[in-house]
Amino acid sequence: MNEELILQHGLTLDEFQVIRKYLNRDLSIEELGIFSAMWNEHCCYKTSKKWLKKLPTDNEIVIQGPGENAGVIDLQDNDGIAFKIESHNHPSYIEPFNGSATGVGGILRDIFTMGARPIATLDSIRFGLIETEKTKYLLNGVVHGIGHYGNCIGIPNIGGECEFESTYDFNNLVNAMAVGHVQKDKIFYSKPKTIGGLIVYIGSKTGKDGIHGASMASDVFSEEDEDEKRPSVQVGDPFMEKLLMEGCLELMSSGLIESMQDMGAAGITSSSVEMASKGNVGVYINLDKVPLRQPLSAYEILLSESQERMLAVIDKKNDHKVREVLQKWQIDYEVIGEITDTKRVVFESNNKKVVNLPVEIIVDDAPEYDREFYIPRKRKNKHFDFSKIKLEDMINNLLTNLNYLDKSWVFDQYDSTVMGDTIREPGQSSGIVKIHGTQKVIGASTDCNALYIRINPYEGMKHTVAESYRNLIACNLNPLAITNNLNFASPLDPNIMGELVLSINGLKTAAIKFNTPIVSGNVSLYNQTNEIPIKPTPVIGMVGSNMNLNKINTNKFCEIGNKILILGKQLTKNCSPYLLQDQKIALNICEFNDLEVLDLDFEKKIANCVLELSDLKCIMSCNDISRGGIFSSLLKMQYRDMGFNVKVSDPIDLFCEYSAGYVIEIRSKDLEEVTSFLTKKGVEYIEIGEIIKEGIEINSKKFDYFDIMNKYRNNFEKIIS
Amino acid sequence: MSFKSAVITFPGSNCDRDALCYLKDLTKGEVHNIWHEETSLPKVDLVILPGGFSFGDYLRSGAMASKSKIIDEVVKHANDNRYLLGICNGFQILTEIGLLEGALIRNKKLKFLGKNCFIKKKFKNNFNFSIKDNQILQIPVAHNEGNFYCDTETLNLLKNNEQIAFEYCKGEFSNNEENINGSIEAIAGITNKKKNVLGMMPHPERAYSDFHQSQDGRLIIESLIS
């Protein structure tokens, strides 16, 4: 086989030699396609596997950890929660609308493949600076795509994050998360059980879209690639997905199928190989039986990433009944093969075996690399000059920075209340939905502090996990488990590899301390265009619960006259990275001081106080403190024209970041009970002020409430238009 | 006499379950779920055409659903002087069937709009009977095509016959708009001439339970039952 062809398929010559030696024969072009699809980063985690193995993935509530379509945790009684996050970065840069829409479609299929009904989606989207030519186009397309898919299928979008930073100028990020509810005794797995079981194809016909999508997702980009790679972006049809979801859930609840696998990245190849590998069996598939949209070669069928397709295994006797259910939902259905005992993957086309490979070589022998990595150098201690900074300018800097503004422009394009169980909508610290027919609620938050992680990958990742944790705690939710989406540039650069390794270590430390195992996830590497790498962006999605929906805290002010208390420990102003960056004090990444070590025990201690006080009904509203400090948290809490009057020794303190930071609203009559509770626990607090009507006052200086709120609410749309 | 009702499900409906819960919880009576291919409808007091993207909203919102088999029965039900409520996509279907006047076109900003909106009643009918004059209701909307449009002649008819049931309005506080989607005269819901058929863009079935942000959606069912 010629070298160029091998390299075009994303395999190294060494990797090819391993295969060649094992098989002791030449490969067919279809077989080369299979290795191309299965041995890339996206499918086999060859760079990250060594490190991912170190993550905690199990505890008493984990029903299913990583390795299935989604992780599942126990929510007591017969309720389970399935959830996962996945990236669609490269497709969304090439074709933002379809790229992001199919990202949502893919993650929803991962959820209902487990037998779970999706009940919420979240997303984490990152773009370059708005001044960059393409950003507005990408932002519009991505938000439209996410909204279009989720709104049409009818799953509420309950939150997420949307940030802008020059590092994403030519490589925006789109990570979509979905959460589903499943009856614990009705979880479906991808492992087939019976030899001779029929392999059936369910869903949209196969077309040319997305051929080589998975290997594209594992590649470095140059700008000229854009047009050339556009055909690799899949096109989504949310109406078809809605039918597919209802059809599949009906089949699963009536016990008509044995196992199921979504045809996602690397299409029929990946789903059938994984099926065989999990069941330790073989698969035989006749490609001539695959429903096609247009004439395709065997090679194209194997690598197509057409959307809204499922592969399932059924008992022969159920063939007729399955067909009937799917006919009602107007979904294509075809028997295309069967489970064999050969432990081989066999694809036939035109009476010829075009692929005949042992499962072992594709899956177990997939490469695993221990790549070289560097540990970042120690940072010097630098003192910054804050003397020239004025309070008005600091406020103004926040109100002209997209990252701090009210993002209703984004969230309003998403349906957040469909399904009728939404308790907290997007734009608050966590989105929350009720488990239908119960009093239980599940909340989720997605977060990443890329700047922190660039400064110190290990501590930065701890801060990121802690921020998600606080987002849940602020709502009185018990943090339960994590899904992660590790977005990095090329791991072939030992500096980037170092960030990957150290941030995974940080994730591990924090997850163990919080007892929030990682149950699912995704890795997206090579996020760089024109050799400009993105900042390390390992996004985490954390879920938490409360068994009683009446105990949930709001993040919004409740009543004029109530007191405002601050819990937690302020990061010093010389060590508050976002303060330094966003107030334009430090301009170069080299200038920042090292991050303060995050004391996870302290995080837990303060969190427990917030939970206890919430259960005592002493907290009227609560918000965590993150980027933008206390001021930004207070701004987010404004509601029904209620503002705040606060006093602090140094106004800059209002903009510093925190560890274990919370703003809590307390009724005057509860103040003594709360403060004596905190004192007894040995927890420090600051009473900084109170809630007032239509006003913002800082150290007796009055600001125009409506002017600030108008800017906060409307500047986002102004800046991006 | 207990209040009986039914919800029609089309392929792509996604608020059918919400509407069923809404009816079950508030009417305490018999509630049926009817698949669009059925050719008969039980004798009920109220039929809801729910929200969603029936048939993917391909062609035009509500256009394909208006040709479903069950629609003949829905029309008979309405001609029988019984209540018919179309919410969101259901409203679009009712205009496509021709049971209601006008059309729903793209929102003025050409973007999907999913947020709380404020409405008040315009002319009294059996659907808004329990709502006080000038009472502001907070109810979520979620639509792409909710911008109500009709020609001047039709508009005059709608006014003269007092067919405008709800209009968008400003809420009590500073952060909301008066006419969120650009509808002509801020129309949020209209009835037919006999006032037994109502179409509205806001979703009352998402604003009735204790844990919802508002319970104002109850008032519609309470009006019908009282």
Short mmCIF file of C-alpha atoms in Angstrom, two decimals, chain A residues 117 140 144 148 151-154 236-240 242-243 328-330 409 411-425 428 434 436 549 638-641 705-706 713 717, chain B residues 9-18 21 35-37 52-58 106 109 111-116 138 140-142 144 172-175 203 205-206 209-213:
data_model
loop_
_atom_site.label_atom_id
_atom_site.label_comp_id
_atom_site.label_asym_id
_atom_site.label_seq_id
_atom_site.Cartn_x
_atom_site.Cartn_y
_atom_site.Cartn_z
CA ARG A 117 -35.36 9.95 28.13
CA ASN A 140 -24.88 33.36 15.24
CA HIS A 144 -28.91 29.04 15.99
CA HIS A 148 -32.77 24.70 16.24
CA ASN A 151 -36.05 23.29 20.37
CA CYS A 152 -37.40 21.10 17.62
CA ILE A 153 -36.86 17.82 19.41
CA GLY A 154 -38.25 19.43 22.56
CA GLY A 236 -28.85 17.18 11.16
CA ASP A 237 -32.60 16.60 11.01
CA PRO A 238 -34.08 17.10 14.49
CA PHE A 239 -37.54 15.98 13.34
CA MET A 240 -36.07 12.62 12.36
CA LYS A 242 -37.51 13.11 17.56
CA LEU A 243 -39.16 10.21 15.73
CA LYS A 328 -45.82 3.91 13.21
CA TRP A 329 -42.98 6.41 13.67
CA GLN A 330 -42.16 6.33 9.93
CA TRP A 409 -29.48 37.01 23.63
CA PHE A 411 -30.43 31.79 26.07
CA ASP A 412 -33.59 33.32 24.65
CA GLN A 413 -32.93 31.42 21.44
CA TYR A 414 -33.27 28.17 23.36
CA ASP A 415 -36.48 26.65 24.62
CA SER A 416 -35.76 26.22 28.33
CA THR A 417 -39.23 25.34 29.60
CA VAL A 418 -40.49 22.60 27.26
CA MET A 419 -41.35 19.35 29.10
CA GLY A 420 -42.81 21.48 31.87
CA ASP A 421 -40.30 20.42 34.54
CA THR A 422 -37.84 23.31 34.44
CA ILE A 423 -37.18 24.92 37.80
CA ARG A 424 -34.19 27.15 37.00
CA GLU A 425 -33.62 28.50 33.55
CA GLN A 428 -28.23 31.23 36.65
CA LYS A 434 -37.57 18.16 38.16
CA HIS A 436 -41.02 13.97 36.12
CA LEU A 549 -37.71 20.58 45.09
CA GLN A 638 -30.63 41.58 40.62
CA TYR A 639 -34.30 40.87 40.07
CA ARG A 640 -37.50 42.86 39.87
CA ASP A 641 -35.58 46.14 40.07
CA TYR A 705 -29.29 51.70 38.75
CA PHE A 706 -31.19 51.78 35.47
CA ARG A 713 -28.90 43.61 29.91
CA GLU A 717 -26.70 42.38 21.82
CA THR B 9 -50.28 14.07 19.12
CA PHE B 10 -48.69 14.59 15.71
CA PRO B 11 -45.24 13.31 14.78
CA GLY B 12 -42.99 16.09 16.07
CA SER B 13 -45.39 17.37 18.74
CA ASN B 14 -43.30 17.97 21.83
CA CYS B 15 -45.69 19.61 24.26
CA ASP B 16 -48.28 16.83 24.14
CA ARG B 17 -47.13 15.33 27.43
CA ASP B 18 -47.09 18.79 29.04
CA CYS B 21 -50.35 16.78 32.59
CA TRP B 35 -52.67 9.84 17.69
CA HIS B 36 -52.97 11.92 14.50
CA GLU B 37 -53.85 8.90 12.36
CA GLY B 52 -44.02 21.39 19.01
CA PHE B 53 -42.75 21.02 15.48
CA SER B 54 -45.41 18.84 13.86
CA PHE B 55 -43.91 17.07 10.85
CA GLY B 56 -40.73 19.06 11.53
CA ASP B 57 -42.58 22.24 10.56
CA TYR B 58 -41.32 21.47 7.09
CA ARG B 106 -41.32 34.77 11.61
CA LYS B 109 -35.98 39.66 15.06
CA LYS B 111 -34.80 34.46 15.91
CA PHE B 112 -36.38 31.81 18.08
CA LEU B 113 -37.79 33.36 21.23
CA GLY B 114 -37.89 31.30 24.40
CA LYS B 115 -38.62 33.41 27.49
CA ASN B 116 -41.27 34.58 29.89
CA GLN B 138 -46.70 35.79 33.14
CA PRO B 140 -43.53 31.44 28.76
CA VAL B 141 -43.33 31.61 24.97
CA ALA B 142 -41.13 29.41 22.77
CA ASN B 144 -39.90 30.92 15.80
CA GLU B 172 -44.42 45.24 36.22
CA PHE B 173 -40.63 45.77 36.17
CA SER B 174 -38.11 47.47 33.93
CA ASN B 175 -36.68 44.56 31.99
CA HIS B 203 -47.74 28.14 26.80
CA GLU B 205 -49.26 24.40 30.32
CA ARG B 206 -45.78 25.54 31.41
CA SER B 209 -47.72 23.97 38.88
CA ASP B 210 -46.41 25.16 42.27
CA PHE B 211 -42.81 24.83 41.12
CA HIS B 212 -43.33 26.76 37.87
CA GLN B 213 -42.25 30.39 37.90
#
